Amino acid sequence: MSRTRALAHIRVRAAVVAALLAPLAACSSTSSGGAPDTEVTPKADDRPVEVTVTPKGDQVRAGDSVRITASGGRLTSVTVTDAEGHKLGGEVAADGRTWVSGRKAVPGTSYTVRAATRTEAGTVKNTTSSFTTAPADKVNKVDWRPGTGTTVGVAQPISLVFDNPVKNRAEVEKQLRITTSNKTEGSWGWVTDWSGRDRVDWRPKSYWKPGTKVTLNAELNGTESGTDGGWFVRDYTTTFTIGARQIAKVDLDSHRLTLVRDGRTVRRIPVSGGTPGGDKRSWHGTAVLMAKEGTVNMNSETVGLGDAYDKMVEHSMRLTWSGMYAHAAPWNAAYFGRANHSSGCIGMSDADAAWFYDQVRPGDPFEITGKDTKGVVAPGNGFGAWNLTWTEWQQKSALR
């Protein structure tokens, strides 16, 4: 082979070898550490979801709903739990961007928030965070009627009396839920209790239908009363049943009490009401039997009547906080059915009082009429809400 042809052959072989080695060189790193020249970044739709929790931090103010938001993806589930394992319920919005608790964060509580998320690309992740609320500087408590499991008369209101003032009445009223077995129409109304404390009552538009099942759920925990009132730190609930339609009709002009049950007259009883012409007159209008108190020491000085009497009285049935009762009054027997000669109460014989006491129950209305009385029973003096028209009562709601 000539020298010229040999050189040409060597050049061809070198070119072939270079061509075969070229792909291998392209797949090799030229850096000394062996790492790729460029970093691999996640796709825009697979970046982590940013979760924001409100409120956040320690000792934050209570009384607000918990709000969870997600950006760059969706929330798939959220749980907010306190240290005792109680959950704040809520739902993820349809677009997956927000979750808001149905209840408010309560004072002095530590909460743990767990949020499950999904990126636009489908990557799932769980995140956990926590916050604590500041303790209540003042607590407001509630006394309520009627008691749970009781059977009451057709005029019985639901009544809540507060230890401290309630300025945020609308916020409080929003947390009070009434459920009845027959969708009874009614309204809350704010009054001043005889004790001077704030009070809210719920009464039907007209007397309850017998047999109605009633439930109050006062979801007040985490609600602030307002100036000088403090916080509510618990919920309240009561369930009761309405008994027979039983009405005591008291005619002070004829000096008769008539017990009417389910539209039928059961018995007429001769009575004596408050003495005309002064402070001893009886109230008129609708009073509601508040309690059957049995034997009571009645002292005239406690109701502003000096030292007129101080005695033990049998079969006492309270009608107002100001001291009006129906009861046995044997010392007044000469006036039963003839004249009003008491210190404001509705008196009757021992036998009639014993029988009547056994027939009635708290919540039964006493519809009192008479010419010479000292006015109607006020809404806060016992359960006097029935002496307002339905429109007048509705106007006492903080939500009107």
Short mmCIF file of C-alpha atoms in Angstrom, two decimals:
data_model
loop_
_atom_site.label_atom_id
_atom_site.label_comp_id
_atom_site.label_asym_id
_atom_site.label_seq_id
_atom_site.Cartn_x
_atom_site.Cartn_y
_atom_site.Cartn_z
CA MET A 1 0.00 0.00 0.00
CA SER A 2 1.33 3.40 -0.93
CA ARG A 3 2.08 5.92 1.74
CA THR A 4 -0.66 8.23 0.45
CA ARG A 5 -3.32 5.53 0.60
CA ALA A 6 -2.21 4.47 4.12
CA LEU A 7 -2.59 7.98 5.49
CA ALA A 8 -6.06 8.31 3.99
CA HIS A 9 -7.12 5.01 5.57
CA ILE A 10 -5.91 6.17 9.02
CA ARG A 11 -7.88 9.40 8.70
CA VAL A 12 -11.08 7.51 7.86
CA ARG A 13 -10.72 5.21 10.91
CA ALA A 14 -10.09 8.18 13.18
CA ALA A 15 -13.23 9.87 11.93
CA VAL A 16 -15.31 6.72 12.56
CA VAL A 17 -13.98 6.37 16.12
CA ALA A 18 -14.71 10.05 16.84
CA ALA A 19 -18.27 9.65 15.55
CA LEU A 20 -18.87 6.62 17.79
CA LEU A 21 -17.51 8.32 20.89
CA ALA A 22 -19.43 11.60 20.39
CA PRO A 23 -22.75 10.45 22.07
CA LEU A 24 -20.84 9.19 25.11
CA ALA A 25 -19.16 12.52 25.53
CA ALA A 26 -22.51 14.34 25.29
CA CYS A 27 -23.88 12.29 28.26
CA SER A 28 -20.87 12.97 30.49
CA SER A 29 -20.42 15.86 32.88
CA THR A 30 -17.57 18.24 32.28
CA SER A 31 -17.60 19.48 35.92
CA SER A 32 -15.00 18.21 38.33
CA GLY A 33 -17.63 17.14 40.97
CA GLY A 34 -19.70 15.03 38.62
CA ALA A 35 -22.93 17.02 39.28
CA PRO A 36 -25.24 18.26 36.50
CA ASP A 37 -24.59 21.73 35.12
CA THR A 38 -28.19 22.96 35.96
CA GLU A 39 -30.64 22.36 38.95
CA VAL A 40 -34.03 20.74 38.36
CA THR A 41 -36.87 23.08 39.69
CA PRO A 42 -40.44 21.90 40.39
CA LYS A 43 -43.08 22.74 37.91
CA ALA A 44 -45.15 25.84 38.66
CA ASP A 45 -48.28 23.76 39.41
CA ASP A 46 -46.42 21.50 41.87
CA ARG A 47 -44.99 24.08 44.24
CA PRO A 48 -45.97 23.61 47.92
CA VAL A 49 -49.37 24.98 49.00
CA GLU A 50 -49.08 27.98 51.31
CA VAL A 51 -51.44 27.61 54.32
CA THR A 52 -52.38 30.64 56.45
CA VAL A 53 -54.10 30.29 59.84
CA THR A 54 -55.98 33.17 61.48
CA PRO A 55 -55.63 33.85 64.36
CA LYS A 56 -52.02 32.93 65.01
CA GLY A 57 -49.59 33.22 67.88
CA ASP A 58 -49.93 33.00 71.66
CA GLN A 59 -52.43 34.78 73.91
CA VAL A 60 -54.48 36.03 70.97
CA ARG A 61 -57.93 37.48 71.54
CA ALA A 62 -60.78 34.96 71.66
CA GLY A 63 -64.24 35.43 70.19
CA ASP A 64 -63.51 35.08 66.47
CA SER A 65 -63.97 32.20 64.06
CA VAL A 66 -60.87 30.32 62.98
CA ARG A 67 -60.05 30.88 59.30
CA ILE A 68 -57.71 28.75 57.17
CA THR A 69 -56.72 29.82 53.64
CA ALA A 70 -54.67 28.09 50.95
CA SER A 71 -52.78 29.61 48.01
CA GLY A 72 -51.11 27.66 45.20
CA GLY A 73 -53.39 24.64 45.71
CA ARG A 74 -56.41 23.35 47.60
CA LEU A 75 -57.38 22.38 51.12
CA THR A 76 -58.75 18.85 51.21
CA SER A 77 -59.50 18.66 54.95
CA VAL A 78 -59.05 20.72 58.12
CA THR A 79 -59.38 19.86 61.80
CA VAL A 80 -59.08 22.36 64.65
CA THR A 81 -58.87 20.67 68.05
CA ASP A 82 -58.43 21.97 71.58
CA ALA A 83 -56.30 20.35 74.28
CA GLU A 84 -59.23 18.22 75.45
CA GLY A 85 -59.93 16.85 71.99
CA HIS A 86 -62.99 18.99 71.27
CA LYS A 87 -63.23 20.03 67.63
CA LEU A 88 -64.32 23.31 66.10
CA GLY A 89 -66.54 22.23 63.24
CA GLY A 90 -66.33 23.80 59.80
CA GLU A 91 -66.31 23.02 56.10
CA VAL A 92 -63.89 23.54 53.26
CA ALA A 93 -65.30 25.93 50.67
CA ALA A 94 -66.27 24.53 47.27
CA ASP A 95 -63.19 26.03 45.63
CA GLY A 96 -60.90 24.49 48.25
CA ARG A 97 -59.33 27.83 49.12
CA THR A 98 -60.82 28.51 52.57
CA TRP A 99 -62.12 26.86 55.73
CA VAL A 100 -63.99 28.77 58.46
CA SER A 101 -65.06 27.35 61.82
CA GLY A 102 -68.73 27.41 62.71
CA ARG A 103 -67.95 28.25 66.34
CA LYS A 104 -65.71 30.90 67.85
CA ALA A 105 -62.37 30.33 69.54
CA VAL A 106 -62.96 30.37 73.30
CA PRO A 107 -60.84 32.11 75.95
CA GLY A 108 -57.88 30.40 77.61
CA THR A 109 -57.58 27.56 75.12
CA SER A 110 -54.80 25.97 73.07
CA TYR A 111 -55.76 24.89 69.55
CA THR A 112 -53.99 22.59 67.10
CA VAL A 113 -54.69 23.06 63.39
CA ARG A 114 -54.11 20.21 60.93
CA ALA A 115 -54.59 20.96 57.25
CA ALA A 116 -54.33 18.49 54.37
CA THR A 117 -53.50 20.08 50.99
CA ARG A 118 -53.12 19.12 47.35
CA THR A 119 -51.08 21.00 44.76
CA GLU A 120 -52.39 21.70 41.28
CA ALA A 121 -50.22 18.81 40.09
CA GLY A 122 -51.68 16.44 42.66
CA THR A 123 -49.00 16.32 45.37
CA VAL A 124 -50.56 15.92 48.84
CA LYS A 125 -49.14 17.17 52.13
CA ASN A 126 -50.20 17.61 55.77
CA THR A 127 -49.27 20.69 57.77
CA THR A 128 -49.71 21.33 61.50
CA SER A 129 -49.72 24.59 63.44
CA SER A 130 -51.10 25.90 66.74
CA PHE A 131 -52.26 29.02 68.56
CA THR A 132 -53.53 29.90 72.05
CA THR A 133 -56.16 32.37 73.19
CA ALA A 134 -55.89 34.71 76.14
CA PRO A 135 -57.90 33.75 79.25
CA ALA A 136 -61.15 35.55 80.11
CA ASP A 137 -60.61 38.53 82.39
CA LYS A 138 -64.25 38.24 83.53
CA VAL A 139 -66.84 35.47 83.17
CA ASN A 140 -70.59 35.94 82.63
CA LYS A 141 -72.88 33.18 83.88
CA VAL A 142 -76.52 32.35 83.12
CA ASP A 143 -79.50 31.22 85.19
CA TRP A 144 -82.17 29.70 82.97
CA ARG A 145 -85.72 28.36 83.11
CA PRO A 146 -87.41 25.97 82.72
CA GLY A 147 -85.25 23.09 83.88
CA THR A 148 -84.47 20.21 81.57
CA GLY A 149 -86.83 17.24 81.52
CA THR A 150 -89.74 19.20 82.98
CA THR A 151 -93.36 19.45 81.86
CA VAL A 152 -94.67 23.01 82.01
CA GLY A 153 -97.81 24.99 81.29
CA VAL A 154 -98.79 26.62 78.01
CA ALA A 155 -97.61 30.12 79.01
CA GLN A 156 -94.09 29.16 80.12
CA PRO A 157 -91.38 31.27 78.46
CA ILE A 158 -87.74 30.29 78.07
CA SER A 159 -85.90 32.74 80.30
CA LEU A 160 -82.18 33.48 80.69
CA VAL A 161 -80.93 35.85 83.39
CA PHE A 162 -77.30 37.02 83.18
CA ASP A 163 -74.97 37.67 86.09
CA ASN A 164 -73.32 40.61 84.31
CA PRO A 165 -74.57 43.22 81.81
CA VAL A 166 -75.00 42.19 78.18
CA LYS A 167 -74.15 44.99 75.75
CA ASN A 168 -73.56 42.74 72.73
CA ARG A 169 -77.18 41.66 72.72
CA ALA A 170 -77.43 40.90 69.02
CA GLU A 171 -74.32 38.69 69.13
CA VAL A 172 -75.67 36.83 72.15
CA GLU A 173 -79.13 36.40 70.65
CA LYS A 174 -77.62 34.91 67.48
CA GLN A 175 -76.23 32.07 69.59
CA LEU A 176 -79.62 31.13 71.07
CA ARG A 177 -81.41 28.45 69.07
CA ILE A 178 -84.93 27.17 69.77
CA THR A 179 -86.15 23.91 68.24
CA THR A 180 -89.77 22.78 68.61
CA SER A 181 -91.56 19.64 67.50
CA ASN A 182 -94.17 21.62 65.57
CA LYS A 183 -92.31 24.72 64.32
CA THR A 184 -93.86 27.04 66.90
CA GLU A 185 -93.51 30.72 66.02
CA GLY A 186 -91.92 32.84 68.72
CA SER A 187 -89.45 35.61 69.47
CA TRP A 188 -86.75 36.62 71.92
CA GLY A 189 -87.26 39.80 73.89
CA TRP A 190 -84.84 41.66 76.19
CA VAL A 191 -86.18 42.89 79.53
CA THR A 192 -84.85 43.98 82.89
CA ASP A 193 -85.34 41.29 85.48
CA TRP A 194 -86.88 42.22 88.85
CA SER A 195 -83.37 41.76 90.30
CA GLY A 196 -82.10 44.53 88.01
CA ARG A 197 -80.07 42.13 85.84
CA ASP A 198 -80.27 41.78 82.07
CA ARG A 199 -82.62 39.04 80.90
CA VAL A 200 -83.82 37.60 77.60
CA ASP A 201 -87.04 35.56 77.24
CA TRP A 202 -88.46 33.57 74.33
CA ARG A 203 -92.24 33.31 74.16
CA PRO A 204 -94.51 31.91 71.46
CA LYS A 205 -96.82 34.19 69.51
CA SER A 206 -99.70 32.62 71.43
CA TYR A 207 -99.87 29.98 74.13
CA TRP A 208 -97.96 26.77 73.40
CA LYS A 209 -99.76 23.82 71.87
CA PRO A 210 -100.00 20.97 74.43
CA GLY A 211 -97.51 18.18 73.80
CA THR A 212 -94.93 20.41 72.11
CA LYS A 213 -91.31 19.31 72.64
CA VAL A 214 -88.95 22.26 73.06
CA THR A 215 -85.15 22.44 73.07
CA LEU A 216 -82.92 25.43 73.77
CA ASN A 217 -79.29 25.32 72.61
CA ALA A 218 -77.47 28.39 73.90
CA GLU A 219 -74.10 28.11 72.16
CA LEU A 220 -72.55 30.98 74.09
CA ASN A 221 -69.05 29.65 74.73
CA GLY A 222 -66.58 32.13 73.20
CA THR A 223 -69.08 35.00 72.98
CA GLU A 224 -68.22 38.32 74.64
CA SER A 225 -70.95 40.12 76.60
CA GLY A 226 -69.53 43.57 75.97
CA THR A 227 -68.48 46.35 78.35
CA ASP A 228 -68.36 45.16 81.99
CA GLY A 229 -69.96 41.84 81.05
CA GLY A 230 -67.06 39.49 80.42
CA TRP A 231 -67.04 36.26 78.42
CA PHE A 232 -69.30 33.25 78.28
CA VAL A 233 -67.14 30.16 78.77
CA ARG A 234 -69.74 27.39 78.41
CA ASP A 235 -72.86 26.42 76.49
CA TYR A 236 -76.30 25.85 78.00
CA THR A 237 -79.10 23.55 76.93
CA THR A 238 -82.52 22.55 78.20
CA THR A 239 -85.31 20.36 76.83
CA PHE A 240 -88.87 20.36 78.14
CA THR A 241 -92.45 19.44 77.21
CA ILE A 242 -95.68 21.43 77.22
CA GLY A 243 -98.49 19.93 79.31
CA ALA A 244 -102.25 20.34 79.13
CA ARG A 245 -103.83 23.67 78.17
CA GLN A 246 -104.75 24.82 81.64
CA ILE A 247 -105.76 28.40 82.48
CA ALA A 248 -106.67 29.95 85.82
CA LYS A 249 -109.17 32.73 85.15
CA VAL A 250 -109.35 35.10 88.14
CA ASP A 251 -112.21 37.62 88.21
CA LEU A 252 -111.56 40.00 91.09
CA ASP A 253 -114.90 41.74 90.56
CA SER A 254 -116.87 38.53 91.12
CA HIS A 255 -114.22 37.12 93.50
CA ARG A 256 -113.98 33.81 91.64
CA LEU A 257 -111.13 31.70 90.31
CA THR A 258 -112.11 29.33 87.49
CA LEU A 259 -109.79 26.52 86.45
CA VAL A 260 -110.25 25.74 82.73
CA ARG A 261 -108.52 22.67 81.28
CA ASP A 262 -108.56 21.95 77.55
CA GLY A 263 -111.50 24.32 77.16
CA ARG A 264 -113.63 22.78 79.92
CA THR A 265 -114.35 24.28 83.34
CA VAL A 266 -112.92 22.00 86.02
CA ARG A 267 -113.86 23.98 89.14
CA ARG A 268 -114.84 27.41 90.41
CA ILE A 269 -113.26 28.58 93.65
CA PRO A 270 -114.30 31.58 95.77
CA VAL A 271 -111.33 33.87 96.42
CA SER A 272 -110.39 37.23 97.87
CA GLY A 273 -107.92 39.51 96.07
CA GLY A 274 -106.01 42.63 97.03
CA THR A 275 -107.76 45.34 99.03
CA PRO A 276 -108.92 48.20 96.75
CA GLY A 277 -107.72 51.76 96.95
CA GLY A 278 -104.02 51.49 97.74
CA ASP A 279 -100.77 49.53 97.60
CA LYS A 280 -102.50 46.32 98.63
CA ARG A 281 -104.36 46.02 95.36
CA SER A 282 -103.62 43.01 93.13
CA TRP A 283 -101.98 43.14 89.72
CA HIS A 284 -104.12 42.41 86.68
CA GLY A 285 -103.29 41.03 83.26
CA THR A 286 -101.61 37.68 82.62
CA ALA A 287 -99.28 36.33 85.27
CA VAL A 288 -97.56 32.95 84.93
CA LEU A 289 -97.19 30.43 87.73
CA MET A 290 -93.46 30.60 88.42
CA ALA A 291 -93.11 27.97 91.13
CA LYS A 292 -95.06 25.91 93.65
CA GLU A 293 -93.27 26.84 96.86
CA GLY A 294 -95.38 25.05 99.45
CA THR A 295 -95.10 26.58 102.92
CA VAL A 296 -93.63 30.09 102.84
CA ASN A 297 -92.92 32.67 105.51
CA MET A 298 -94.59 35.85 104.25
CA ASN A 299 -93.46 39.09 105.81
CA SER A 300 -95.11 42.34 104.74
CA GLU A 301 -91.92 44.31 105.35
CA THR A 302 -90.24 42.52 102.43
CA VAL A 303 -92.80 43.97 99.99
CA GLY A 304 -92.97 47.48 101.41
CA LEU A 305 -96.17 47.10 103.44
CA GLY A 306 -94.79 47.77 106.90
CA ASP A 307 -95.58 45.30 109.68
CA ALA A 308 -99.02 44.29 108.43
CA TYR A 309 -98.27 40.55 108.64
CA ASP A 310 -95.60 37.93 109.32
CA LYS A 311 -96.89 34.37 109.06
CA MET A 312 -96.32 30.92 107.60
CA VAL A 313 -98.57 30.40 104.56
CA GLU A 314 -99.55 27.01 103.11
CA HIS A 315 -99.91 25.93 99.46
CA SER A 316 -98.07 29.00 98.17
CA MET A 317 -97.87 29.45 94.38
CA ARG A 318 -95.63 32.30 93.22
CA LEU A 319 -96.95 34.58 90.44
CA THR A 320 -94.50 37.51 90.54
CA TRP A 321 -91.08 38.36 91.94
CA SER A 322 -92.65 41.31 93.74
CA GLY A 323 -94.56 38.95 96.04
CA MET A 324 -97.93 38.17 94.49
CA TYR A 325 -99.03 34.58 95.25
CA ALA A 326 -102.08 32.39 95.12
CA HIS A 327 -102.29 30.56 98.47
CA ALA A 328 -104.35 29.34 101.37
CA ALA A 329 -105.63 32.22 103.54
CA PRO A 330 -107.96 30.78 106.24
CA TRP A 331 -107.71 34.02 108.27
CA ASN A 332 -109.57 35.77 105.42
CA ALA A 333 -112.41 33.23 105.15
CA ALA A 334 -115.16 35.81 105.71
CA TYR A 335 -114.29 37.51 102.41
CA PHE A 336 -113.94 34.55 100.02
CA GLY A 337 -116.35 35.06 97.14
CA ARG A 338 -117.55 38.35 98.65
CA ALA A 339 -114.86 41.02 98.74
CA ASN A 340 -111.20 41.74 98.06
CA HIS A 341 -109.51 42.05 101.43
CA SER A 342 -105.95 40.69 101.08
CA SER A 343 -102.57 42.39 100.84
CA GLY A 344 -102.38 41.72 97.10
CA CYS A 345 -102.41 37.94 96.87
CA ILE A 346 -105.21 35.67 95.72
CA GLY A 347 -106.39 33.84 98.84
CA MET A 348 -108.68 30.83 99.21
CA SER A 349 -109.64 28.23 101.80
CA ASP A 350 -107.23 25.54 102.96
CA ALA A 351 -109.23 22.82 101.19
CA ASP A 352 -109.54 24.72 97.92
CA ALA A 353 -105.87 25.74 98.01
CA ALA A 354 -104.74 22.14 98.62
CA TRP A 355 -106.83 20.87 95.71
CA PHE A 356 -105.78 23.70 93.38
CA TYR A 357 -102.10 23.31 94.30
CA ASP A 358 -102.22 19.69 93.15
CA GLN A 359 -103.84 20.60 89.82
CA VAL A 360 -101.55 23.34 88.50
CA ARG A 361 -97.96 23.34 87.25
CA PRO A 362 -95.36 26.04 86.61
CA GLY A 363 -96.08 27.73 83.31
CA ASP A 364 -99.87 27.80 83.76
CA PRO A 365 -101.26 31.28 83.04
CA PHE A 366 -103.39 33.24 85.50
CA GLU A 367 -105.59 35.63 83.53
CA ILE A 368 -106.55 38.25 86.11
CA THR A 369 -109.28 40.85 85.58
CA GLY A 370 -110.74 43.46 87.89
CA LYS A 371 -111.59 47.16 88.06
CA ASP A 372 -109.58 48.25 91.07
CA THR A 373 -106.06 46.91 90.53
CA LYS A 374 -102.63 48.51 90.44
CA GLY A 375 -101.75 47.85 86.81
CA VAL A 376 -100.50 44.98 84.64
CA VAL A 377 -97.67 42.66 85.57
CA ALA A 378 -94.45 44.03 84.02
CA PRO A 379 -92.47 41.74 81.67
CA GLY A 380 -89.58 41.40 84.12
CA ASN A 381 -91.74 40.91 87.23
CA GLY A 382 -92.08 37.17 86.95
CA PHE A 383 -93.10 36.17 83.41
CA GLY A 384 -95.19 39.14 82.33
CA ALA A 385 -94.35 39.05 78.63
CA TRP A 386 -97.95 38.08 77.81
CA ASN A 387 -99.11 41.59 78.74
CA LEU A 388 -97.45 42.95 75.59
CA THR A 389 -98.94 42.54 72.13
CA TRP A 390 -97.09 40.24 69.75
CA THR A 391 -95.75 43.23 67.80
CA GLU A 392 -94.59 44.96 70.99
CA TRP A 393 -92.82 41.79 72.11
CA GLN A 394 -91.06 41.29 68.77
CA GLN A 395 -89.66 44.81 69.00
CA LYS A 396 -87.76 43.78 72.12
CA SER A 397 -85.55 41.43 70.09
CA ALA A 398 -82.03 42.75 69.45
CA LEU A 399 -82.23 41.32 65.93
CA ARG A 400 -85.23 43.39 64.80
#
